[in-house]
Coordinates of C-alpha atoms in Angstrom, one line a residue:
M881 CA -37.3 18.4 -29.4
I882 CA -34.1 20.3 -29.6
T883 CA -31.0 17.9 -29.7
S884 CA -28.0 20.1 -30.5
V885 CA -27.5 23.7 -29.5
L886 CA -24.9 26.1 -30.9
V887 CA -24.1 29.0 -28.6
A888 CA -23.5 32.1 -30.6
N889 CA -21.3 33.6 -28.0
R890 CA -18.1 33.1 -25.9
G891 CA -16.7 32.8 -22.4
E892 CA -18.7 32.7 -19.2
I893 CA -22.2 32.7 -20.8
A894 CA -21.3 30.0 -23.3
C895 CA -20.1 27.8 -20.7
R896 CA -23.1 28.4 -18.5
I897 CA -25.5 27.5 -21.4
F898 CA -23.5 24.3 -22.1
R899 CA -23.9 23.2 -18.5
T900 CA -27.7 23.3 -18.8
C901 CA -27.5 21.6 -22.2
R902 CA -25.5 18.7 -20.7
D903 CA -28.0 18.4 -17.8
L904 CA -30.8 18.1 -20.5
G905 CA -28.8 15.7 -22.7
I906 CA -28.4 18.1 -25.4
R907 CA -25.3 18.1 -27.7
T908 CA -23.2 21.4 -27.6
V909 CA -21.5 23.4 -30.4
A910 CA -19.1 26.2 -29.7
V911 CA -17.9 29.0 -32.2
H912 CA -14.6 30.7 -31.5
S913 CA -12.4 33.3 -32.9
D914 CA -8.7 32.8 -33.4
A915 CA -8.0 34.5 -30.2
D916 CA -10.4 32.0 -28.4
A917 CA -9.0 28.9 -30.1
G918 CA -8.0 27.4 -26.8
A919 CA -10.6 29.0 -24.6
L920 CA -12.7 27.2 -21.9
H921 CA -16.0 27.3 -23.8
T922 CA -14.3 25.7 -26.9
R923 CA -12.8 23.0 -24.6
V924 CA -16.1 22.0 -22.8
A925 CA -18.4 22.0 -25.9
D926 CA -18.8 18.6 -27.9
T927 CA -18.0 20.4 -31.2
A928 CA -16.1 23.7 -32.0
V929 CA -16.2 25.8 -35.2
R930 CA -13.6 28.4 -36.0
L931 CA -14.6 31.9 -37.0
P932 CA -11.5 33.3 -38.8
G933 CA -10.2 36.6 -37.1
A934 CA -10.0 38.1 -33.8
A935 CA -12.0 41.2 -33.7
P936 CA -15.8 40.9 -32.7
A937 CA -16.8 42.6 -35.9
E938 CA -15.1 39.7 -38.0
T939 CA -16.1 36.8 -35.7
Y940 CA -18.9 37.0 -33.1
L941 CA -20.8 39.7 -34.9
R942 CA -20.7 37.7 -38.3
G943 CA -24.3 36.2 -38.2
D944 CA -23.8 34.7 -41.6
L945 CA -20.8 32.7 -40.4
I946 CA -22.4 31.6 -37.3
V947 CA -25.5 30.3 -39.2
K948 CA -23.2 28.5 -41.5
A949 CA -21.3 27.0 -38.5
A950 CA -24.6 25.7 -36.9
V951 CA -25.7 24.0 -40.2
A952 CA -22.2 22.5 -40.8
A953 CA -22.0 21.1 -37.1
G954 CA -25.5 19.7 -37.3
A955 CA -27.1 21.9 -34.7
D956 CA -30.9 22.2 -34.7
A957 CA -31.0 25.4 -32.4
V958 CA -29.0 28.5 -31.8
H959 CA -28.8 30.3 -28.3
P960 CA -27.4 33.9 -28.5
G961 CA -26.3 34.3 -24.9
Y962 CA -26.0 38.0 -24.1
G963 CA -24.3 40.8 -25.9
F964 CA -22.9 40.5 -29.5
L965 CA -26.0 39.4 -31.7
S966 CA -28.4 38.5 -28.9
E967 CA -30.6 41.5 -29.6
N968 CA -30.2 41.4 -33.5
A969 CA -33.4 40.8 -35.2
D970 CA -31.8 40.1 -38.6
F971 CA -29.7 37.4 -37.0
A972 CA -32.8 35.8 -35.4
R973 CA -34.5 35.8 -38.7
A974 CA -31.4 34.2 -40.4
V975 CA -31.4 31.5 -37.9
L976 CA -35.0 30.7 -38.5
D977 CA -34.7 30.9 -42.2
A978 CA -32.1 28.3 -42.0
G979 CA -34.5 25.9 -40.5
L980 CA -33.0 26.1 -37.1
A981 CA -34.8 26.8 -33.7
W982 CA -34.2 30.2 -32.2
I983 CA -33.8 30.2 -28.4
G984 CA -34.9 33.8 -28.0
P985 CA -37.9 36.1 -28.6
P986 CA -39.5 36.5 -31.9
P987 CA -37.5 38.8 -34.3
E988 CA -40.5 41.3 -34.3
A989 CA -40.2 41.6 -30.4
I990 CA -36.5 42.1 -30.6
E991 CA -37.0 44.8 -33.3
A992 CA -39.5 46.6 -31.3
M993 CA -37.5 46.8 -28.2
A994 CA -33.8 46.4 -29.2
S995 CA -33.6 50.0 -30.2
K996 CA -33.9 52.0 -27.0
T997 CA -35.5 55.1 -29.0
R998 CA -38.1 52.8 -30.4
A999 CA -38.7 51.1 -27.2
K1000 CA -39.4 54.5 -25.4
E1001 CA -41.9 55.5 -28.3
L1002 CA -43.7 52.1 -27.7
M1003 CA -44.0 52.9 -24.0
G1004 CA -45.2 56.5 -24.8
L1005 CA -41.9 58.1 -23.9
A1006 CA -39.5 60.3 -25.6
S1007 CA -35.8 61.2 -25.7
L1008 CA -34.3 64.7 -25.4
T1009 CA -33.7 66.4 -28.7
D1010 CA -32.5 70.0 -28.1
V1011 CA -30.4 69.8 -25.0
T1012 CA -30.1 73.1 -22.9
E1013 CA -28.3 73.9 -19.6
A1014 CA -31.6 73.3 -17.8
D1015 CA -31.6 69.6 -19.0
L1016 CA -28.2 68.8 -17.4
P1017 CA -26.9 66.3 -16.4
V1018 CA -27.9 64.1 -19.5
L1019 CA -26.9 60.6 -20.5
V1020 CA -25.8 59.9 -24.0
K1021 CA -26.7 56.3 -24.7
A1022 CA -26.4 53.8 -27.6
A1023 CA -29.7 52.8 -29.2
A1024 CA -28.5 49.2 -29.6
G1025 CA -26.8 46.9 -27.2
G1026 CA -25.8 47.5 -23.7
G1027 CA -23.3 46.7 -21.0
G1028 CA -22.2 50.3 -20.5
R1029 CA -20.8 50.6 -24.0
G1030 CA -21.7 53.8 -25.9
M1031 CA -22.8 55.7 -22.8
R1032 CA -21.6 59.0 -21.5
V1033 CA -22.7 61.2 -18.6
V1034 CA -22.6 65.0 -19.8
R1035 CA -22.6 67.6 -17.1
L1036 CA -21.4 70.6 -19.2
L1037 CA -23.0 71.6 -22.4
D1038 CA -19.8 72.2 -24.2
E1039 CA -18.8 68.4 -23.6
L1040 CA -21.9 67.1 -25.3
G1041 CA -20.3 67.2 -28.9
D1042 CA -17.3 65.0 -27.9
A1043 CA -19.5 62.7 -25.8
L1044 CA -21.8 62.0 -28.8
E1045 CA -18.8 61.5 -31.1
S1046 CA -17.0 59.0 -28.7
A1047 CA -20.3 57.3 -27.9
R1048 CA -21.2 56.8 -31.5
A1049 CA -17.7 55.4 -32.2
E1050 CA -17.8 52.9 -29.3
A1051 CA -21.3 51.7 -30.0
A1052 CA -20.5 51.1 -33.7
S1053 CA -17.4 49.1 -32.6
A1054 CA -19.3 47.0 -30.0
F1055 CA -22.7 46.5 -31.6
G1056 CA -22.2 47.5 -35.5
D1057 CA -24.8 50.3 -34.8
G1058 CA -23.7 53.8 -34.0
E1059 CA -27.1 55.4 -33.2
V1060 CA -27.2 57.1 -29.9
F1061 CA -29.8 59.2 -28.0
V1062 CA -29.9 61.5 -25.1
E1063 CA -32.1 61.3 -21.9
P1064 CA -32.1 62.8 -18.5
Y1065 CA -29.5 61.6 -16.1
L1066 CA -30.9 61.0 -12.5
E1067 CA -27.9 60.8 -10.2
G1068 CA -29.7 59.8 -7.0
G1069 CA -31.8 57.0 -8.6
R1070 CA -31.5 53.2 -8.2
H1071 CA -31.2 50.9 -11.1
V1072 CA -34.1 48.2 -10.6
E1073 CA -35.2 45.6 -13.1
V1074 CA -37.8 42.9 -13.5
Q1075 CA -37.0 39.5 -14.8
I1076 CA -39.8 38.3 -17.2
L1077 CA -40.3 34.8 -19.0
A1078 CA -43.1 34.3 -21.4
D1079 CA -44.3 31.2 -23.4
T1080 CA -46.2 31.1 -26.7
H1081 CA -49.5 30.3 -25.1
G1082 CA -50.0 33.6 -23.4
T1083 CA -48.5 33.2 -20.0
V1084 CA -46.0 35.8 -18.8
W1085 CA -44.2 35.5 -15.6
A1086 CA -42.7 38.5 -13.7
L1087 CA -40.0 36.9 -11.4
G1088 CA -39.6 39.5 -9.0
T1089 CA -37.1 42.4 -8.9
R1090 CA -33.3 42.9 -9.0
D1091 CA -31.3 45.9 -7.7
C1092 CA -28.2 46.6 -10.0
S1093 CA -27.4 50.1 -8.6
L1094 CA -23.6 49.5 -8.0
Q1095 CA -22.1 50.3 -11.4
R1096 CA -18.9 51.5 -13.0
R1097 CA -19.0 53.1 -16.4
H1098 CA -22.8 52.4 -16.4
Q1099 CA -21.9 48.6 -16.2
K1100 CA -23.3 46.6 -13.4
V1101 CA -20.9 45.3 -10.7
I1102 CA -23.0 44.0 -7.9
E1103 CA -26.6 42.7 -8.4
E1104 CA -29.1 41.3 -6.0
A1105 CA -32.6 39.8 -5.8
P1106 CA -35.1 40.9 -4.6
A1107 CA -34.3 44.7 -4.7
P1108 CA -34.3 45.9 -1.1
G1109 CA -36.5 48.3 0.5
L1110 CA -39.1 48.7 -2.2
S1111 CA -42.7 49.1 -1.0
D1112 CA -45.3 46.5 -2.0
A1113 CA -47.1 49.1 -4.2
L1114 CA -43.9 49.9 -6.1
Q1115 CA -43.0 46.2 -6.6
E1116 CA -46.5 45.7 -8.0
E1117 CA -46.2 48.7 -10.3
L1118 CA -42.9 47.5 -11.6
R1119 CA -44.1 43.9 -12.4
T1120 CA -47.2 45.3 -13.9
L1121 CA -45.2 47.5 -16.3
A1122 CA -42.7 44.7 -17.1
V1123 CA -45.7 42.3 -18.1
R1124 CA -47.4 45.2 -20.0
A1125 CA -44.1 45.7 -22.0
A1126 CA -43.9 42.0 -22.8
R1127 CA -47.5 41.7 -23.9
A1128 CA -47.2 44.9 -26.1
V1129 CA -44.8 43.0 -28.4
D1130 CA -46.2 39.5 -28.0
Y1131 CA -42.9 38.5 -26.2
A1132 CA -41.7 34.9 -25.8
G1133 CA -38.7 33.7 -23.8
A1134 CA -36.5 35.4 -21.2
G1135 CA -36.2 39.3 -21.0
T1136 CA -35.7 42.1 -18.6
V1137 CA -37.4 45.4 -18.2
E1138 CA -35.1 48.0 -16.6
F1139 CA -36.2 51.1 -14.5
L1140 CA -34.6 54.0 -12.7
V1141 CA -36.3 54.3 -9.3
E1142 CA -36.6 57.5 -7.3
G1143 CA -38.6 57.1 -4.0
E1144 CA -41.9 55.8 -5.2
R1145 CA -41.5 56.9 -8.8
A1146 CA -40.4 54.3 -11.5
H1147 CA -38.8 55.7 -14.9
F1148 CA -38.7 53.2 -17.8
L1149 CA -35.2 52.7 -19.2
E1150 CA -35.3 49.8 -21.6
M1151 CA -36.3 46.4 -22.3
N1152 CA -33.5 43.8 -22.9
T1153 CA -34.8 41.1 -25.2
R1154 CA -32.3 38.4 -24.0
L1155 CA -30.8 36.7 -20.9
Q1156 CA -29.1 39.2 -18.6
V1157 CA -25.6 38.7 -17.0
E1158 CA -27.2 38.9 -13.5
H1159 CA -29.9 36.2 -14.1
P1160 CA -28.2 33.7 -11.6
V1161 CA -29.7 35.7 -8.6
T1162 CA -33.2 35.3 -10.0
E1163 CA -32.5 31.6 -10.5
A1164 CA -31.4 31.2 -6.9
V1165 CA -34.3 32.9 -5.4
F1166 CA -37.0 31.4 -7.5
G1167 CA -35.4 27.9 -7.8
V1168 CA -35.5 27.8 -11.5
D1169 CA -33.0 27.3 -14.5
L1170 CA -33.7 30.1 -16.9
V1171 CA -31.7 28.8 -19.7
A1172 CA -33.7 25.4 -19.4
L1173 CA -37.0 27.4 -19.5
Q1174 CA -35.8 29.3 -22.5
I1175 CA -35.2 25.9 -24.3
A1176 CA -38.6 24.7 -23.2
V1177 CA -40.3 27.9 -24.6
A1178 CA -38.3 27.5 -27.9
E1179 CA -39.7 23.9 -28.1
G1180 CA -43.3 25.2 -27.7
G1181 CA -43.6 24.2 -24.1
A1182 CA -46.1 26.0 -21.8
L1183 CA -45.2 27.6 -18.4
D1184 CA -47.2 27.0 -15.3
A1185 CA -50.0 29.6 -14.8
E1186 CA -48.0 31.2 -11.8
P1187 CA -44.3 31.3 -11.2
P1188 CA -42.7 29.5 -8.2
A1189 CA -42.6 31.3 -4.9
P1190 CA -39.4 33.1 -4.1
R1191 CA -37.2 32.0 -1.4
G1192 CA -34.5 33.9 0.5
H1193 CA -32.1 36.5 -1.2
A1194 CA -29.2 36.2 -3.5
V1195 CA -26.3 38.6 -4.4
E1196 CA -23.9 38.5 -7.4
A1197 CA -20.5 40.2 -7.8
R1198 CA -18.8 40.5 -11.2
L1199 CA -15.1 39.6 -10.9
Y1200 CA -13.2 41.8 -13.5
A1201 CA -9.4 41.9 -14.6
E1202 CA -9.3 45.6 -14.0
D1203 CA -7.7 48.2 -11.7
P1204 CA -10.5 50.3 -10.1
A1205 CA -8.0 52.7 -8.6
R1206 CA -6.7 53.6 -12.2
G1207 CA -9.9 54.5 -14.0
W1208 CA -11.0 50.9 -14.1
A1209 CA -8.2 50.2 -16.6
P1210 CA -8.8 46.7 -18.1
Q1211 CA -5.8 44.2 -17.4
T1212 CA -4.4 41.5 -19.5
G1213 CA -2.1 38.5 -19.0
T1214 CA -2.1 35.0 -17.7
L1215 CA -4.6 34.1 -15.1
H1216 CA -2.5 31.5 -13.1
R1217 CA -5.1 30.6 -10.5
L1218 CA -8.8 31.1 -9.9
D1219 CA -9.8 29.3 -6.8
V1220 CA -13.1 30.4 -5.1
P1221 CA -14.6 28.5 -2.1
D1222 CA -17.4 26.1 -3.2
T1223 CA -19.7 27.7 -0.7
I1224 CA -21.1 29.9 -3.5
R1225 CA -21.9 29.5 -7.2
L1226 CA -19.2 30.6 -9.6
D1227 CA -19.9 31.1 -13.4
T1228 CA -16.8 31.5 -15.4
G1229 CA -15.2 31.1 -18.7
L1230 CA -11.6 30.7 -17.4
T1231 CA -9.5 28.5 -15.6
G1232 CA -5.9 28.6 -14.2
G1233 CA -3.4 29.1 -17.1
D1234 CA -5.9 30.9 -19.4
E1235 CA -4.9 34.2 -21.1
I1236 CA -6.9 37.3 -20.6
G1237 CA -6.6 39.0 -24.1
V1238 CA -7.4 42.6 -25.4
H1239 CA -10.4 41.7 -27.6
Y1240 CA -13.2 41.1 -25.3
D1241 CA -14.8 42.0 -22.0
P1242 CA -12.5 41.6 -19.0
M1243 CA -15.0 39.7 -16.8
L1244 CA -13.4 36.7 -15.1
A1245 CA -16.3 35.3 -13.4
K1246 CA -19.7 35.8 -11.5
A1247 CA -19.8 34.9 -7.9
V1248 CA -23.2 34.3 -6.5
A1249 CA -24.4 33.7 -2.8
H1250 CA -27.9 32.6 -1.8
A1251 CA -29.2 32.6 1.8
P1252 CA -32.4 33.0 3.8
T1253 CA -31.8 36.7 4.5
R1254 CA -30.1 39.6 2.6
A1255 CA -27.6 40.1 5.5
E1256 CA -26.6 36.4 5.4
A1257 CA -26.3 36.4 1.6
V1258 CA -24.0 39.6 1.6
R1259 CA -21.8 38.2 4.4
K1260 CA -21.5 34.7 2.7
L1261 CA -20.5 36.3 -0.7
A1262 CA -18.0 38.9 1.0
G1263 CA -16.3 35.9 3.0
A1264 CA -16.0 33.7 -0.1
L1265 CA -14.4 36.4 -2.2
E1266 CA -12.1 37.3 0.6
R1267 CA -10.9 33.7 0.8
A1268 CA -10.6 33.4 -3.0
R1269 CA -7.1 32.9 -4.4
I1270 CA -6.8 34.9 -7.8
H1271 CA -3.4 35.0 -9.1
G1272 CA -2.4 37.0 -12.3
P1273 CA -3.4 40.5 -13.5
V1274 CA -4.9 43.1 -11.1
T1275 CA -8.6 42.4 -10.3
N1276 CA -11.5 44.2 -8.6
R1277 CA -11.8 41.5 -6.0
D1278 CA -10.9 43.8 -3.0
L1279 CA -13.2 46.5 -4.3
L1280 CA -16.0 43.9 -4.3
V1281 CA -15.4 42.7 -0.7
R1282 CA -15.3 46.3 0.6
S1283 CA -18.3 47.3 -1.4
L1284 CA -20.4 44.4 0.1
R1285 CA -19.3 45.4 3.6
H1286 CA -19.8 49.1 3.2
E1287 CA -22.4 50.5 5.5
E1288 CA -24.4 52.2 2.7
F1289 CA -24.6 48.8 0.8
T1290 CA -25.4 46.6 3.9
S1291 CA -28.2 49.0 5.0
G1292 CA -29.7 49.0 1.4
R1293 CA -29.4 52.8 1.0
M1294 CA -27.1 52.6 -2.2
N1295 CA -27.9 54.1 -5.5
T1296 CA -26.2 54.6 -8.9
G1297 CA -23.8 57.2 -7.5
F1298 CA -22.3 54.8 -5.0
Y1299 CA -18.9 54.6 -6.7
D1300 CA -18.9 58.4 -7.5
R1301 CA -18.9 58.9 -3.7
H1302 CA -16.9 56.1 -2.4
L1303 CA -14.3 54.9 -4.9
A1304 CA -11.3 56.7 -3.4
A1305 CA -12.0 55.2 0.0
L1306 CA -12.7 51.7 -1.4
T1307 CA -9.6 51.6 -3.4
T1308 CA -7.2 52.9 -0.6
P1309 CA -4.3 50.3 -0.4
E1310 CA -4.6 48.1 2.7
P1311 CA -1.7 45.7 2.0
D1312 CA -0.8 43.1 4.7
P1313 CA 2.3 44.6 6.4
W1314 CA 3.8 41.0 6.7
A1315 CA 3.3 40.0 3.2
P1316 CA 6.8 41.2 1.9
L1317 CA 8.4 39.2 4.7
A1318 CA 6.5 36.3 3.8
A1319 CA 7.4 36.5 0.2
A1320 CA 11.0 36.9 1.0
L1321 CA 11.1 33.9 3.4
A1322 CA 9.4 31.7 0.9
D1323 CA 12.0 32.8 -1.7
A1324 CA 14.8 32.1 0.7
H1325 CA 13.5 28.6 1.5
G1326 CA 16.1 25.8 1.0
R1327 CA 19.0 28.2 0.4
S1328 CA 22.1 27.3 2.6
R1329 CA 23.3 29.9 4.9
F1330 CA 26.8 29.0 3.6
G1331 CA 25.8 29.8 0.1
G1332 CA 27.4 33.0 -1.1
W1333 CA 30.5 34.3 0.7
R1334 CA 30.1 37.1 3.1
N1335 CA 32.1 38.6 6.1
L1336 CA 29.4 38.3 8.7
S1337 CA 26.9 35.3 8.3
S1338 CA 24.5 37.0 10.6
Q1339 CA 24.1 40.0 8.5
P1340 CA 20.4 40.2 7.3
Q1341 CA 19.6 39.5 3.7
T1342 CA 17.1 41.8 1.9
K1343 CA 14.6 41.6 -0.8
R1344 CA 12.9 44.5 -2.5
Y1345 CA 9.3 44.6 -3.8
A1346 CA 6.8 47.0 -5.4
L1347 CA 3.7 47.1 -3.3
G1348 CA 1.2 49.2 -5.3
D1349 CA 3.0 52.5 -5.8
E1350 CA 5.3 52.0 -2.9
E1351 CA 8.8 50.2 -2.7
V1352 CA 9.2 48.0 0.4
E1353 CA 12.0 46.0 1.7
A1354 CA 12.0 42.8 3.7
A1355 CA 14.9 41.7 5.8
Y1356 CA 15.7 38.2 7.2
R1357 CA 18.6 36.1 8.5
H1358 CA 19.9 32.5 7.9
T1359 CA 20.6 31.0 11.4
R1360 CA 21.6 27.7 12.8
D1361 CA 18.1 27.1 13.6
G1362 CA 16.7 28.2 10.2
L1363 CA 15.3 31.4 8.8
A1364 CA 14.7 34.3 11.2
A1365 CA 13.5 37.9 11.2
D1366 CA 13.3 40.8 13.8
G1367 CA 10.2 41.3 15.7
V1368 CA 8.5 37.9 14.6
R1369 CA 9.0 34.2 15.1
V1370 CA 9.3 32.2 12.1
V1371 CA 7.2 29.1 12.9
H1372 CA 7.5 27.5 9.4
A1373 CA 8.8 28.5 6.0
D1374 CA 8.8 26.7 2.7
A1375 CA 8.2 27.8 -0.9
A1376 CA 4.4 27.7 -0.7
L1377 CA 3.7 28.3 3.0
V1378 CA 4.9 30.7 5.7
V1379 CA 3.8 30.8 9.2
L1380 CA 4.7 33.7 11.4
E1381 CA 4.0 34.3 15.1
V1382 CA 3.4 38.0 15.9
D1383 CA 2.7 39.0 19.5
G1384 CA 1.8 35.5 20.2
V1385 CA -0.7 35.1 17.4
Q1386 CA 0.1 32.8 14.6
R1387 CA -0.6 33.8 11.0
R1388 CA -0.5 31.7 7.9
F1389 CA 0.6 33.0 4.4
E1390 CA 0.1 31.2 1.2
V1391 CA 2.8 32.1 -1.2
A1392 CA 2.9 31.7 -5.0
R1393 CA 5.3 33.2 -7.5
H1394 CA 4.6 33.6 -11.1
G1395 CA 7.7 35.4 -12.9
D1396 CA 8.3 38.6 -11.0
R1397 CA 4.8 38.6 -9.4
V1398 CA 4.4 37.2 -5.9
H1399 CA 0.9 36.5 -4.4
V1400 CA 0.8 36.3 -0.6
N1401 CA -2.6 35.5 0.5
N1402 CA -4.6 38.4 -1.1
T1403 CA -1.6 40.7 -1.4
A1404 CA 0.3 41.0 -4.6
L1405 CA 3.8 42.1 -4.9
T1406 CA 6.4 42.7 -7.7
V1407 CA 9.9 41.6 -7.3
L1408 CA 12.4 44.5 -7.9
P1409 CA 15.8 43.9 -9.1
R1410 CA 18.7 44.5 -6.8
F1411 CA 20.1 47.1 -9.0
P1412 CA 17.5 49.0 -11.1
D1413 CA 18.0 49.2 -14.9
P1414 CA 18.6 53.0 -15.7
A1415 CA 17.2 52.4 -19.2
A1416 CA 13.9 51.5 -17.6
Q1417 CA 13.4 55.0 -16.2
R1418 CA 11.0 57.4 -17.9
A1419 CA 11.0 61.1 -17.9
P1420 CA 8.6 63.0 -15.6
G1421 CA 5.3 63.6 -17.3
S1422 CA 5.5 60.4 -19.4
L1423 CA 2.1 59.0 -20.6
L1424 CA 2.4 55.3 -20.9
A1425 CA -0.2 53.0 -22.4
P1426 CA -2.0 51.5 -19.3
M1427 CA -3.0 48.3 -21.6
P1428 CA -2.7 46.8 -24.9
G1429 CA -4.9 48.3 -27.5
T1430 CA -5.3 50.6 -30.6
V1431 CA -5.0 54.3 -30.8
V1432 CA -8.3 55.6 -32.1
K1433 CA -7.7 59.2 -31.7
V1434 CA -5.2 62.0 -30.8
A1435 CA -6.5 65.3 -29.4
E1436 CA -7.4 67.5 -32.4
G1437 CA -4.8 70.3 -33.0
L1438 CA -2.2 68.8 -30.7
A1439 CA 1.4 69.0 -31.6
V1440 CA 4.8 69.0 -30.0
G1441 CA 5.1 72.4 -28.2
S1442 CA 1.3 72.7 -27.5
P1443 CA 0.4 73.8 -24.0
V1444 CA -1.8 71.4 -22.1
E1445 CA -3.7 71.4 -18.9
A1446 CA -3.7 68.6 -16.3
G1447 CA -6.3 66.2 -17.0
E1448 CA -6.8 67.2 -20.7
P1449 CA -7.3 64.2 -22.8
I1450 CA -4.3 63.6 -25.1
V1451 CA -4.9 60.1 -26.6
W1452 CA -7.8 57.8 -26.8
L1453 CA -7.2 54.0 -26.7
E1454 CA -9.7 51.3 -27.7
A1455 CA -9.3 48.0 -25.7
M1456 CA -11.6 45.2 -24.6
K1457 CA -14.5 46.8 -26.6
M1458 CA -14.3 50.2 -24.5
Q1459 CA -12.5 53.5 -25.2
H1460 CA -10.3 54.8 -22.7
R1461 CA -8.9 58.4 -22.4
I1462 CA -5.2 59.0 -21.7
S1463 CA -4.9 62.4 -20.1
A1464 CA -2.1 64.9 -19.3
P1465 CA -0.7 64.2 -15.8
V1466 CA 0.4 67.9 -15.3
T1467 CA -0.2 71.2 -16.7
G1468 CA 2.7 72.1 -19.0
T1469 CA 4.0 71.7 -22.6
L1470 CA 3.8 68.6 -24.9
T1471 CA 7.4 67.8 -25.6
A1472 CA 6.9 64.4 -27.4
L1473 CA 3.9 62.8 -29.2
H1474 CA 4.5 59.2 -30.4
A1475 CA 0.9 57.9 -30.6
K1476 CA -0.9 57.7 -34.1
P1477 CA -4.4 56.8 -34.9
G1478 CA -4.5 53.2 -35.9
Q1479 CA -1.3 52.3 -34.1
Q1480 CA -1.2 49.2 -32.1
V1481 CA 0.4 49.7 -28.6
E1482 CA 1.5 47.4 -25.7
V1483 CA 1.4 48.0 -21.9
G1484 CA 4.0 50.6 -21.0
M1485 CA 4.7 51.9 -24.4
L1486 CA 5.5 55.6 -24.3
L1487 CA 2.7 57.6 -26.0
A1488 CA 3.6 61.2 -25.2
V1489 CA 5.5 63.4 -22.7
V1490 CA 4.3 66.5 -20.9
Q1491 CA 6.8 68.8 -19.4
E1492 CA 5.4 70.5 -16.3
A1493 CA 5.3 74.2 -16.3

């Protein structure tokens, strides 16, 4: 039996695997980069081993170092989690060659399916070779790995070359393999997958379907089980194809077979030979612990002849530190608070006070709700996320809540183009109009009305805040009876709680301030100085780094004096394992270019200036 497991991963998935190991009485070993020295997964493990460096290529993608760490820590098994080396056959072999148990499929099965090009050949399918106008749109896709990295949609033939180049670079950085291929892109399809679990005795379970159609940059955002609205015949076809794929490679362990579904047609996409991020929705519906079953299979255990019967519906939302309204730009900084109601399941690798860095995926947590019906599960998850208190960098929480309540989603009519159609409406700011006043009253709490000489003590005091892209002002007064404001009755005000009565209705506002950032319930404001610093002003047309990262490319042939068009890419930044294009905000002339390939930049650093024509 397995007694000690090293998880060759980090963050949320490492914490999730450790939780099951503790339940089973198995000791746990974490590995960590220097950037993760104080991360939650290192704090909850029984033992932690350092991997020197910060970038994935020198830490979590170094299979040799991880095997050495397992041996040194006395582990007798390795679980790869997802991402990184989870679908690397050579790593699986190295683990087995070291005399350790591998909690995953056989290396031969990984090899057969890990490359999407080889998987298609195994399933009797082929990729596009010579792309023509008639083939558009197409999808450029990394042969190794997943998670939306190394993927580009191409709608114009002359954009194919750049898409291939950038996809190769991103895939090589994320997976150590720059191979890409091209396949048709079906914009009206749904992303549906089947969870499989197989033992070494010939039993293969197909644990229902999942719908993962709501995606950004080809990375899933909201997932659910079972996939809604599929006919019985189509569900049976998907399960049959998934089991066939598993048997074709003598599969063992947990895996997922993914399809693009249009009407009653199912198109094979790939087989992921690992645990998926969205596995909790299947666990909730079938009442199983997939990690515990993975361990049992690795120990040689046999599955029951038939899987458990499904029960109810489950929905998962991925909470990211990112700004959907600004090209999904990842955010960094301190996560001061992550407080989600305990009515739902929360899988996370972070707690309040942890830092969100630039080296890894910006996912904060996965929130999962389970209920007897789909409508109840969706309502439960949306309500819990709305009541969550998340203080720190910008997140996609509001987008998740609005997506879950959007009519196209609640009716089950969504597809992979959901955010292409609705992102602008879903990210239109809807700040609480009373949030600035609540913030100002909380800040003013405890200050004497005699503090600070003025001619008229009844004159209003003002506070200025940035609320999204707008500047707002809140006015209040110190009176004999306490704090007051026009048009509202101040029922209570202290540094953490403000209660206002508006038109006879009392409203409560939780207030927390972290530096110049103020969180009022779910509205975040930035305190503005009374007198703006002229040195902080930037020239119109300035291109500022939206995140910390590395400049990987500057547009070819571009120099000061070059004409540029609005939307034309100027600089490419790499951050959090993704490449981000920084484009010209206006049509005009490039008057300054400060970015250079290989340069490390911080948030707000000036990269270039375009003077509008």
